[in-house]
Amino acid sequence: MTSKQERQTWSSKLTYVMTVAGATVGFGATWRFPYLVGENGGGAYVLLFCIAMIIIGIPMILVENVIGRRLRINSIDAFGDKLHDKHISKWWKILGYMGLLGAFGIMAYYMVLGGWVINYIISLLTGSLDISSPITKDTAKSFYDMSIGDSPLQIALYTFLFVVVNYIILAKGIIGGIERSVKFLMPLLFVFLIGMVIRNVTLPGAMEGIIYYLKPDFDKITPQLFIKVLGQVFFALSLGFGVIITLSSYLSKEEDLIQTAVITGFTNTIIAVLAGFMIFPSLFTFGIAPDSGPTLVFQSLPIVFSHLWAGTFFAIVFFGLLLIAALTTSITIYEVIITALQEKLRMRRGKAIILTLGGIFLLGNIPSVLSDNLLKNVRPFGMSIFDAFDYVSGNILFLLTALGCAVFVGFVLKEQAKKELSPTPDSTFTAVWFNYVKFVVPLIIIVIFISNFLM
């Protein structure tokens, strides 16, 4: 176990908040959130998402903040040590291992999505995807099928390229690599995002899309939809797979956890909502159905860009934005596993990085790439390998880990959790948060978990 005194700290609160924001603003906000909004009634989903961020998102960020900063150690040993001179049962560390397994599961397909995005950027730059004039739905689908579904070697190479970019950043360490890159990438992401929003909301006919996106149809607000939204918040905030625990372990004891959690939740919500503004106005302007599902970004939006002035340029900016968002998330998820290998096995960082990135590429990325072609007959749980990684990590491992974290804070750490959260552990806010996390949050997570198997 690495000495706690050796651990670096973030250079400032701003860099920590930017890093956590980067970790949580990946495909969850820029790809998954918009298509879920389109599938589930527009404004109703957006309203429930904002409510869910307050009900479950921010309280759970604080749970993982407390666990991570308490010992300032990796996401497995964070569940260990002593309380009142008594050792905490080693069985709690199972939560850390589950988080690592979930992190592997999400990276197994997440990096492949990055490969898809690189494929689109290069195809736009070279002209193999020509959107200089309006294209049809069939053209967009044909390109998607040909360049992604039927080109496994090409996607494997682009996925490997994305892995290499991650390696270059991670090799420079938590501060020299992750912090420094996030300081550059997050402002760039915001610039691209704001530019795309301005371009789309000024289109003729954009108001219809804005109304669809922001005006809730209260008839569509159901308990089932709210449970779906609560589940998306876990995905959007990277809860349950050790990211926030790991990042918080590099946080100074003087930092205000409550303030950073609120800022993190607010930032994630803002970026997710802005992502909708750069998509829905243009869909309605050009008569594209908003309920295209997961292919919304890859099949529907190229049609939209083909109708825009300078459409190729804006398409490259858009997919560049997706790639930046994916990168700021992937480096932090990788770091969860890398830090654990370094501190649990006393492994050199370089070796831990190669083992993590190489292992996930061979055992996760390659099977995911091949899941729609050479391995299409391999159907774990009756679904493709790609979808199975998503399902098991997102619907089982993350939720069970998050449930365990809430129980660990409420029933094991108890008073120490309050002291870690705030310099005034007897304050009303701390008491309300603690009891809410102890009794209410576990029930919410259990309901989400059960609903995933019933809906």
CSV table of C-alpha atoms in Angstrom, one decimal:
chain,number,residue,atom,x,y,z
A,1,MET,CA,0.0,0.0,0.0
A,2,THR,CA,1.4,3.4,-1.0
A,3,SER,CA,2.0,5.8,1.9
A,4,LYS,CA,-0.7,8.4,2.1
A,5,GLN,CA,1.9,11.2,2.4
A,6,GLU,CA,3.3,10.4,-1.0
A,7,ARG,CA,0.0,11.0,-2.8
A,8,GLN,CA,-0.2,14.1,-4.9
A,9,THR,CA,-3.0,16.6,-4.6
A,10,TRP,CA,-4.8,18.6,-7.3
A,11,SER,CA,-3.2,22.0,-7.8
A,12,SER,CA,-6.5,23.8,-7.1
A,13,LYS,CA,-10.2,23.2,-6.5
A,14,LEU,CA,-10.9,24.4,-10.1
A,15,THR,CA,-8.7,21.7,-11.6
A,16,TYR,CA,-10.3,19.0,-9.4
A,17,VAL,CA,-13.8,20.2,-10.4
A,18,MET,CA,-12.8,20.3,-14.1
A,19,THR,CA,-11.3,16.8,-13.9
A,20,VAL,CA,-14.4,15.4,-12.2
A,21,ALA,CA,-16.6,17.3,-14.7
A,22,GLY,CA,-14.5,15.8,-17.5
A,23,ALA,CA,-14.8,12.3,-16.0
A,24,THR,CA,-18.6,12.6,-15.8
A,25,VAL,CA,-19.2,14.5,-19.1
A,26,GLY,CA,-18.5,11.7,-21.6
A,27,PHE,CA,-20.8,9.9,-24.0
A,28,GLY,CA,-23.3,9.8,-21.2
A,29,ALA,CA,-24.0,13.5,-21.7
A,30,THR,CA,-23.2,14.0,-25.3
A,31,TRP,CA,-24.5,10.7,-26.9
A,32,ARG,CA,-26.7,8.8,-24.4
A,33,PHE,CA,-28.6,11.7,-22.9
A,34,PRO,CA,-29.9,13.3,-26.2
A,35,TYR,CA,-31.1,10.0,-27.6
A,36,LEU,CA,-32.9,9.1,-24.4
A,37,VAL,CA,-34.6,12.5,-24.4
A,38,GLY,CA,-35.7,11.8,-27.9
A,39,GLU,CA,-37.0,8.3,-27.0
A,40,ASN,CA,-38.8,9.4,-23.9
A,41,GLY,CA,-40.9,12.5,-24.6
A,42,GLY,CA,-38.5,15.4,-24.8
A,43,GLY,CA,-39.0,18.0,-22.1
A,44,ALA,CA,-40.5,15.5,-19.6
A,45,TYR,CA,-37.3,13.6,-19.5
A,46,VAL,CA,-35.2,16.8,-19.2
A,47,LEU,CA,-37.2,18.0,-16.2
A,48,LEU,CA,-37.0,14.6,-14.5
A,49,PHE,CA,-33.2,14.5,-15.1
A,50,CYS,CA,-32.7,17.8,-13.4
A,51,ILE,CA,-34.8,16.6,-10.4
A,52,ALA,CA,-32.9,13.3,-10.3
A,53,MET,CA,-29.6,15.1,-10.2
A,54,ILE,CA,-30.7,16.7,-6.9
A,55,ILE,CA,-32.4,13.6,-5.5
A,56,ILE,CA,-29.7,11.0,-6.2
A,57,GLY,CA,-26.8,12.6,-8.1
A,58,ILE,CA,-25.3,15.1,-5.7
A,59,PRO,CA,-25.9,13.0,-2.5
A,60,MET,CA,-24.1,10.0,-4.2
A,61,ILE,CA,-21.2,12.2,-5.3
A,62,LEU,CA,-20.8,13.2,-1.7
A,63,VAL,CA,-20.9,9.5,-0.6
A,64,GLU,CA,-18.0,8.7,-3.0
A,65,ASN,CA,-16.2,11.9,-2.1
A,66,VAL,CA,-16.2,10.8,1.6
A,67,ILE,CA,-15.0,7.3,0.9
A,68,GLY,CA,-12.3,8.5,-1.5
A,69,ARG,CA,-10.8,11.3,0.6
A,70,ARG,CA,-11.0,9.5,4.0
A,71,LEU,CA,-7.9,7.4,3.4
A,72,ARG,CA,-6.6,8.9,0.2
A,73,ILE,CA,-5.9,5.5,-1.3
A,74,ASN,CA,-7.1,3.4,-4.2
A,75,SER,CA,-10.8,2.5,-4.7
A,76,ILE,CA,-10.3,-1.0,-3.1
A,77,ASP,CA,-8.4,-0.1,0.0
A,78,ALA,CA,-10.7,2.9,0.5
A,79,PHE,CA,-13.1,0.4,2.1
A,80,GLY,CA,-10.6,-0.8,4.6
A,81,ASP,CA,-8.5,0.4,7.6
A,82,LYS,CA,-9.8,0.9,11.2
A,83,LEU,CA,-12.7,2.6,13.0
A,84,HIS,CA,-12.3,3.2,16.7
A,85,ASP,CA,-9.3,0.8,16.8
A,86,LYS,CA,-11.3,-2.0,15.2
A,87,HIS,CA,-10.6,-3.3,11.7
A,88,ILE,CA,-13.3,-2.8,9.1
A,89,SER,CA,-14.2,-6.2,7.7
A,90,LYS,CA,-12.2,-7.1,4.6
A,91,TRP,CA,-15.4,-8.1,2.8
A,92,TRP,CA,-16.2,-4.5,2.2
A,93,LYS,CA,-13.4,-4.4,-0.2
A,94,ILE,CA,-15.5,-6.5,-2.6
A,95,LEU,CA,-17.2,-3.2,-3.4
A,96,GLY,CA,-13.9,-1.9,-4.7
A,97,TYR,CA,-13.3,-5.0,-6.8
A,98,MET,CA,-16.9,-4.8,-8.2
A,99,GLY,CA,-16.2,-1.2,-9.2
A,100,LEU,CA,-13.1,-2.3,-11.0
A,101,LEU,CA,-15.0,-5.0,-12.8
A,102,GLY,CA,-17.6,-2.4,-13.8
A,103,ALA,CA,-14.9,0.0,-15.0
A,104,PHE,CA,-13.5,-2.9,-17.2
A,105,GLY,CA,-17.1,-3.5,-18.6
A,106,ILE,CA,-17.7,0.1,-19.6
A,107,MET,CA,-14.3,0.6,-21.1
A,108,ALA,CA,-14.7,-2.6,-23.1
A,109,TYR,CA,-17.3,-0.9,-25.3
A,110,TYR,CA,-16.7,2.8,-24.5
A,111,MET,CA,-13.3,2.9,-26.3
A,112,VAL,CA,-15.0,1.3,-29.4
A,113,LEU,CA,-17.4,4.2,-29.5
A,114,GLY,CA,-14.4,6.4,-29.5
A,115,GLY,CA,-13.2,4.4,-32.5
A,116,TRP,CA,-16.5,5.1,-34.2
A,117,VAL,CA,-16.2,8.8,-33.6
A,118,ILE,CA,-12.6,8.9,-35.0
A,119,ASN,CA,-13.9,6.9,-38.0
A,120,TYR,CA,-16.5,9.6,-38.7
A,121,ILE,CA,-14.0,12.5,-38.3
A,122,ILE,CA,-11.5,10.9,-40.7
A,123,SER,CA,-14.3,10.0,-43.2
A,124,LEU,CA,-15.5,13.6,-43.1
A,125,LEU,CA,-11.9,15.0,-43.6
A,126,THR,CA,-11.1,12.6,-46.5
A,127,GLY,CA,-14.5,13.0,-48.2
A,128,SER,CA,-15.5,9.3,-47.9
A,129,LEU,CA,-18.5,10.6,-46.0
A,130,ASP,CA,-19.5,13.4,-48.3
A,131,ILE,CA,-22.1,15.7,-46.8
A,132,SER,CA,-21.4,18.8,-48.9
A,133,SER,CA,-24.9,18.3,-50.3
A,134,PRO,CA,-28.0,16.9,-48.7
A,135,ILE,CA,-27.9,13.1,-48.1
A,136,THR,CA,-30.8,10.7,-47.5
A,137,LYS,CA,-31.6,8.5,-44.6
A,138,ASP,CA,-30.6,5.5,-46.7
A,139,THR,CA,-27.2,7.0,-47.5
A,140,ALA,CA,-26.5,7.8,-43.8
A,141,LYS,CA,-27.5,4.2,-42.8
A,142,SER,CA,-25.5,2.7,-45.6
A,143,PHE,CA,-22.3,4.5,-44.5
A,144,TYR,CA,-22.9,3.5,-40.9
A,145,ASP,CA,-23.4,-0.2,-41.8
A,146,MET,CA,-20.4,-0.2,-44.2
A,147,SER,CA,-17.9,1.7,-42.1
A,148,ILE,CA,-18.8,0.4,-38.7
A,149,GLY,CA,-20.7,-2.9,-38.8
A,150,ASP,CA,-18.9,-4.3,-41.9
A,151,SER,CA,-15.3,-2.9,-41.2
A,152,PRO,CA,-14.1,-4.5,-38.0
A,153,LEU,CA,-10.4,-4.1,-38.9
A,154,GLN,CA,-10.8,-0.4,-39.6
A,155,ILE,CA,-12.7,0.2,-36.3
A,156,ALA,CA,-10.2,-1.9,-34.4
A,157,LEU,CA,-7.4,0.3,-35.7
A,158,TYR,CA,-9.3,3.5,-34.8
A,159,THR,CA,-10.1,2.1,-31.4
A,160,PHE,CA,-6.4,1.3,-30.9
A,161,LEU,CA,-5.5,4.9,-31.9
A,162,PHE,CA,-7.9,6.2,-29.3
A,163,VAL,CA,-6.2,3.9,-26.7
A,164,VAL,CA,-2.8,5.2,-27.7
A,165,VAL,CA,-3.9,8.8,-27.1
A,166,ASN,CA,-5.1,7.7,-23.6
A,167,TYR,CA,-1.8,6.0,-23.0
A,168,ILE,CA,0.2,9.2,-23.9
A,169,ILE,CA,-1.8,11.2,-21.3
A,170,LEU,CA,-1.8,8.6,-18.6
A,171,ALA,CA,1.9,7.9,-18.9
A,172,LYS,CA,2.6,11.5,-17.6
A,173,GLY,CA,0.8,10.8,-14.3
A,174,ILE,CA,-2.3,12.0,-12.4
A,175,ILE,CA,-1.2,15.7,-12.3
A,176,GLY,CA,1.2,16.0,-15.3
A,177,GLY,CA,-1.0,14.0,-17.5
A,178,ILE,CA,-4.7,13.9,-16.5
A,179,GLU,CA,-4.8,17.4,-14.8
A,180,ARG,CA,-2.8,19.2,-17.5
A,181,SER,CA,-4.8,17.6,-20.3
A,182,VAL,CA,-8.2,18.4,-18.7
A,183,LYS,CA,-7.1,22.1,-18.2
A,184,PHE,CA,-6.9,22.2,-22.0
A,185,LEU,CA,-9.6,19.8,-23.1
A,186,MET,CA,-12.5,21.1,-20.9
A,187,PRO,CA,-12.4,24.7,-22.1
A,188,LEU,CA,-12.1,23.5,-25.6
A,189,LEU,CA,-15.1,21.2,-25.1
A,190,PHE,CA,-17.1,24.2,-23.9
A,191,VAL,CA,-16.1,26.4,-26.8
A,192,PHE,CA,-17.1,23.7,-29.3
A,193,LEU,CA,-20.4,23.1,-27.4
A,194,ILE,CA,-21.4,26.7,-27.2
A,195,GLY,CA,-20.5,27.2,-30.9
A,196,MET,CA,-22.7,24.2,-31.9
A,197,VAL,CA,-25.6,25.4,-29.7
A,198,ILE,CA,-25.5,28.9,-31.3
A,199,ARG,CA,-25.4,27.4,-34.8
A,200,ASN,CA,-28.4,25.2,-34.1
A,201,VAL,CA,-30.7,27.5,-32.2
A,202,THR,CA,-30.4,30.1,-34.9
A,203,LEU,CA,-31.6,27.8,-37.6
A,204,PRO,CA,-35.0,28.6,-39.2
A,205,GLY,CA,-37.6,26.4,-37.5
A,206,ALA,CA,-35.4,25.7,-34.6
A,207,MET,CA,-38.0,26.9,-32.1
A,208,GLU,CA,-40.1,23.8,-32.6
A,209,GLY,CA,-37.2,21.7,-31.6
A,210,ILE,CA,-36.5,23.9,-28.5
A,211,ILE,CA,-40.2,23.6,-27.4
A,212,TYR,CA,-40.1,19.9,-27.8
A,213,TYR,CA,-36.9,19.7,-25.8
A,214,LEU,CA,-37.8,22.1,-23.0
A,215,LYS,CA,-41.6,22.0,-22.6
A,216,PRO,CA,-42.6,18.9,-20.6
A,217,ASP,CA,-45.6,16.9,-21.5
A,218,PHE,CA,-46.8,16.0,-18.0
A,219,ASP,CA,-48.8,13.1,-19.3
A,220,LYS,CA,-45.5,11.4,-20.1
A,221,ILE,CA,-44.1,11.7,-16.6
A,222,THR,CA,-44.6,8.3,-15.0
A,223,PRO,CA,-42.9,6.4,-12.2
A,224,GLN,CA,-41.3,4.1,-14.8
A,225,LEU,CA,-39.8,7.1,-16.7
A,226,PHE,CA,-38.5,8.6,-13.4
A,227,ILE,CA,-36.8,5.3,-12.5
A,228,LYS,CA,-35.2,5.3,-16.0
A,229,VAL,CA,-33.9,8.8,-15.5
A,230,LEU,CA,-32.5,8.0,-12.1
A,231,GLY,CA,-30.5,5.2,-13.7
A,232,GLN,CA,-29.2,7.6,-16.3
A,233,VAL,CA,-27.9,9.9,-13.6
A,234,PHE,CA,-25.7,7.0,-12.3
A,235,PHE,CA,-24.3,6.6,-15.8
A,236,ALA,CA,-23.9,10.3,-16.4
A,237,LEU,CA,-22.0,10.9,-13.2
A,238,SER,CA,-19.8,7.8,-13.4
A,239,LEU,CA,-21.2,6.6,-10.1
A,240,GLY,CA,-20.4,3.1,-8.8
A,241,PHE,CA,-17.2,2.3,-10.6
A,242,GLY,CA,-14.6,4.0,-8.5
A,243,VAL,CA,-13.9,7.2,-10.6
A,244,ILE,CA,-15.0,9.8,-8.0
A,245,ILE,CA,-13.5,7.7,-5.2
A,246,THR,CA,-10.2,7.6,-7.0
A,247,LEU,CA,-10.2,11.3,-8.0
A,248,SER,CA,-11.3,12.3,-4.5
A,249,SER,CA,-8.3,10.4,-3.0
A,250,TYR,CA,-6.1,13.1,-4.6
A,251,LEU,CA,-8.1,15.9,-2.9
A,252,SER,CA,-6.8,18.0,-0.1
A,253,LYS,CA,-8.4,17.6,3.3
A,254,GLU,CA,-9.0,21.3,3.3
A,255,GLU,CA,-11.3,21.3,0.3
A,256,ASP,CA,-15.1,21.8,0.7
A,257,LEU,CA,-16.6,18.5,-0.5
A,258,ILE,CA,-20.2,19.9,-0.4
A,259,GLN,CA,-19.3,22.8,-2.7
A,260,THR,CA,-17.4,20.6,-5.2
A,261,ALA,CA,-20.2,18.0,-5.3
A,262,VAL,CA,-22.8,20.7,-6.1
A,263,ILE,CA,-20.6,22.3,-8.8
A,264,THR,CA,-20.0,18.8,-10.3
A,265,GLY,CA,-23.7,17.9,-10.4
A,266,PHE,CA,-24.6,21.4,-11.8
A,267,THR,CA,-21.8,21.2,-14.5
A,268,ASN,CA,-22.8,17.8,-15.6
A,269,THR,CA,-26.5,18.8,-15.9
A,270,ILE,CA,-25.6,22.0,-17.8
A,271,ILE,CA,-23.5,20.2,-20.4
A,272,ALA,CA,-26.1,17.4,-20.8
A,273,VAL,CA,-28.8,20.0,-21.4
A,274,LEU,CA,-26.6,22.0,-23.8
A,275,ALA,CA,-25.9,18.8,-25.7
A,276,GLY,CA,-29.7,18.7,-26.4
A,277,PHE,CA,-29.7,22.3,-27.7
A,278,MET,CA,-27.1,21.4,-30.3
A,279,ILE,CA,-29.2,18.5,-31.6
A,280,PHE,CA,-33.0,18.9,-31.3
A,281,PRO,CA,-33.4,22.3,-33.0
A,282,SER,CA,-31.7,21.0,-36.1
A,283,LEU,CA,-33.6,17.7,-36.1
A,284,PHE,CA,-36.9,19.6,-36.2
A,285,THR,CA,-35.6,22.1,-38.8
A,286,PHE,CA,-35.0,19.4,-41.3
A,287,GLY,CA,-37.8,17.0,-40.3
A,288,ILE,CA,-35.7,14.2,-38.8
A,289,ALA,CA,-37.4,12.0,-36.1
A,290,PRO,CA,-36.0,12.6,-32.7
A,291,ASP,CA,-36.6,9.1,-31.5
A,292,SER,CA,-33.8,7.4,-33.5
A,293,GLY,CA,-32.3,5.7,-30.4
A,294,PRO,CA,-28.6,5.0,-30.0
A,295,THR,CA,-28.0,5.7,-33.7
A,296,LEU,CA,-29.2,9.3,-33.4
A,297,VAL,CA,-25.7,10.8,-33.4
A,298,PHE,CA,-24.2,8.4,-36.1
A,299,GLN,CA,-27.1,8.1,-38.5
A,300,SER,CA,-29.5,11.0,-38.0
A,301,LEU,CA,-27.1,13.9,-37.4
A,302,PRO,CA,-25.1,13.5,-40.6
A,303,ILE,CA,-28.3,14.1,-42.5
A,304,VAL,CA,-28.8,17.3,-40.6
A,305,PHE,CA,-25.3,18.5,-41.2
A,306,SER,CA,-25.6,17.8,-44.9
A,307,HIS,CA,-28.4,20.4,-45.0
A,308,LEU,CA,-26.3,23.1,-43.2
A,309,TRP,CA,-24.1,25.8,-44.7
A,310,ALA,CA,-20.5,24.6,-44.0
A,311,GLY,CA,-22.1,21.4,-42.8
A,312,THR,CA,-18.8,19.4,-43.1
A,313,PHE,CA,-17.0,21.8,-40.9
A,314,PHE,CA,-19.7,21.8,-38.2
A,315,ALA,CA,-19.9,18.0,-38.4
A,316,ILE,CA,-16.2,17.7,-37.7
A,317,VAL,CA,-16.5,20.1,-34.8
A,318,PHE,CA,-19.4,18.1,-33.4
A,319,PHE,CA,-17.6,14.8,-33.6
A,320,GLY,CA,-14.5,16.4,-32.3
A,321,LEU,CA,-16.5,17.5,-29.3
A,322,LEU,CA,-17.7,13.9,-28.7
A,323,LEU,CA,-14.1,12.7,-28.9
A,324,ILE,CA,-12.9,15.3,-26.3
A,325,ALA,CA,-15.8,14.3,-24.0
A,326,ALA,CA,-15.0,10.6,-24.4
A,327,LEU,CA,-11.3,11.3,-23.7
A,328,THR,CA,-11.8,13.2,-20.5
A,329,THR,CA,-13.9,10.3,-19.2
A,330,SER,CA,-11.8,7.4,-20.5
A,331,ILE,CA,-8.5,8.6,-18.9
A,332,THR,CA,-10.2,8.9,-15.5
A,333,ILE,CA,-11.9,5.4,-15.7
A,334,TYR,CA,-8.6,3.9,-16.7
A,335,GLU,CA,-6.9,5.6,-13.8
A,336,VAL,CA,-9.2,3.7,-11.3
A,337,ILE,CA,-7.7,0.4,-12.4
A,338,ILE,CA,-4.1,1.8,-12.8
A,339,THR,CA,-4.1,3.3,-9.3
A,340,ALA,CA,-5.4,0.0,-7.8
A,341,LEU,CA,-2.7,-2.0,-9.7
A,342,GLN,CA,0.0,0.4,-8.5
A,343,GLU,CA,-1.0,0.4,-4.9
A,344,LYS,CA,-2.3,-3.2,-4.4
A,345,LEU,CA,0.4,-5.0,-6.4
A,346,ARG,CA,3.2,-2.4,-6.0
A,347,MET,CA,3.4,-2.3,-9.7
A,348,ARG,CA,5.3,0.4,-11.6
A,349,ARG,CA,3.0,2.9,-13.2
A,350,GLY,CA,4.2,2.2,-16.7
A,351,LYS,CA,3.6,-1.5,-16.4
A,352,ALA,CA,0.2,-0.9,-14.8
A,353,ILE,CA,-0.9,1.4,-17.7
A,354,ILE,CA,0.2,-1.2,-20.3
A,355,LEU,CA,-1.5,-4.0,-18.4
A,356,THR,CA,-4.7,-2.0,-18.0
A,357,LEU,CA,-5.0,-0.6,-21.5
A,358,GLY,CA,-3.7,-3.7,-23.3
A,359,GLY,CA,-5.8,-6.1,-21.2
A,360,ILE,CA,-9.0,-4.1,-21.9
A,361,PHE,CA,-8.2,-3.8,-25.6
A,362,LEU,CA,-7.6,-7.5,-26.1
A,363,LEU,CA,-10.3,-8.8,-23.8
A,364,GLY,CA,-12.9,-6.1,-24.2
A,365,ASN,CA,-12.4,-3.8,-27.1
A,366,ILE,CA,-11.7,-6.5,-29.8
A,367,PRO,CA,-14.7,-8.7,-28.8
A,368,SER,CA,-16.9,-5.5,-28.9
A,369,VAL,CA,-15.7,-4.6,-32.3
A,370,LEU,CA,-16.4,-8.1,-33.6
A,371,SER,CA,-19.8,-8.4,-31.9
A,372,ASP,CA,-21.8,-7.4,-35.0
A,373,ASN,CA,-19.8,-9.5,-37.5
A,374,LEU,CA,-17.3,-12.4,-36.7
A,375,LEU,CA,-18.8,-12.9,-33.2
A,376,LYS,CA,-22.4,-12.1,-34.0
A,377,ASN,CA,-23.5,-15.6,-33.0
A,378,VAL,CA,-22.0,-15.2,-29.5
A,379,ARG,CA,-25.0,-13.9,-27.5
A,380,PRO,CA,-24.4,-13.5,-23.8
A,381,PHE,CA,-27.7,-12.9,-22.0
A,382,GLY,CA,-29.3,-13.0,-25.5
A,383,MET,CA,-27.6,-9.8,-26.7
A,384,SER,CA,-24.4,-8.8,-28.6
A,385,ILE,CA,-21.1,-8.8,-26.7
A,386,PHE,CA,-21.1,-5.0,-27.1
A,387,ASP,CA,-24.5,-4.6,-25.5
A,388,ALA,CA,-23.8,-7.2,-22.9
A,389,PHE,CA,-20.8,-5.2,-21.6
A,390,ASP,CA,-23.1,-2.1,-21.4
A,391,TYR,CA,-25.9,-4.0,-19.7
A,392,VAL,CA,-23.9,-5.9,-17.0
A,393,SER,CA,-21.8,-2.9,-16.1
A,394,GLY,CA,-24.6,-0.3,-16.2
A,395,ASN,CA,-27.5,-2.2,-14.8
A,396,ILE,CA,-25.9,-4.6,-12.4
A,397,LEU,CA,-22.3,-3.8,-11.3
A,398,PHE,CA,-22.6,0.0,-11.0
A,399,LEU,CA,-25.8,0.0,-9.1
A,400,LEU,CA,-24.7,-2.8,-6.6
A,401,THR,CA,-21.5,-0.9,-6.0
A,402,ALA,CA,-23.3,2.4,-5.4
A,403,LEU,CA,-25.7,0.6,-3.1
A,404,GLY,CA,-22.8,-0.8,-1.1
A,405,CYS,CA,-21.2,2.6,-0.9
A,406,ALA,CA,-24.3,4.2,0.6
A,407,VAL,CA,-24.6,1.4,3.1
A,408,PHE,CA,-20.9,1.6,3.9
A,409,VAL,CA,-21.2,5.3,4.7
A,410,GLY,CA,-24.4,5.0,6.6
A,411,PHE,CA,-23.9,1.9,8.6
A,412,VAL,CA,-20.1,1.5,8.9
A,413,LEU,CA,-18.4,4.9,8.7
A,414,LYS,CA,-21.3,6.6,10.6
A,415,GLU,CA,-19.9,9.6,12.5
A,416,GLN,CA,-16.5,9.5,10.6
A,417,ALA,CA,-18.4,10.1,7.4
A,418,LYS,CA,-20.0,13.2,8.8
A,419,LYS,CA,-16.5,14.5,10.0
A,420,GLU,CA,-15.0,13.8,6.6
A,421,LEU,CA,-17.9,15.6,4.8
A,422,SER,CA,-17.8,18.8,6.8
A,423,PRO,CA,-15.8,20.6,9.5
A,424,THR,CA,-19.2,21.1,11.2
A,425,PRO,CA,-20.4,17.4,11.4
A,426,ASP,CA,-23.3,18.4,13.7
A,427,SER,CA,-24.8,20.9,11.2
A,428,THR,CA,-28.3,20.4,9.9
A,429,PHE,CA,-27.2,19.8,6.4
A,430,THR,CA,-24.7,17.1,7.4
A,431,ALA,CA,-27.4,15.4,9.5
A,432,VAL,CA,-30.0,15.5,6.8
A,433,TRP,CA,-27.5,14.2,4.1
A,434,PHE,CA,-26.3,11.4,6.4
A,435,ASN,CA,-29.8,10.1,7.2
A,436,TYR,CA,-30.9,10.5,3.6
A,437,VAL,CA,-28.0,8.5,2.4
A,438,LYS,CA,-28.4,5.9,5.1
A,439,PHE,CA,-32.1,5.2,4.8
A,440,VAL,CA,-33.5,6.7,1.5
A,441,VAL,CA,-30.8,6.4,-1.1
A,442,PRO,CA,-30.4,2.6,-0.7
A,443,LEU,CA,-34.2,2.2,-1.2
A,444,ILE,CA,-34.0,4.3,-4.4
A,445,ILE,CA,-31.1,2.2,-5.8
A,446,ILE,CA,-32.9,-1.0,-5.0
A,447,VAL,CA,-36.0,0.2,-6.8
A,448,ILE,CA,-33.8,1.1,-9.9
A,449,PHE,CA,-32.0,-2.2,-9.8
A,450,ILE,CA,-35.2,-4.3,-9.6
A,451,SER,CA,-36.9,-2.1,-12.3
A,452,ASN,CA,-34.1,-2.8,-14.7
A,453,PHE,CA,-35.1,-6.4,-14.8
A,454,LEU,CA,-38.9,-5.7,-15.0
A,455,MET,CA,-39.1,-2.9,-17.5
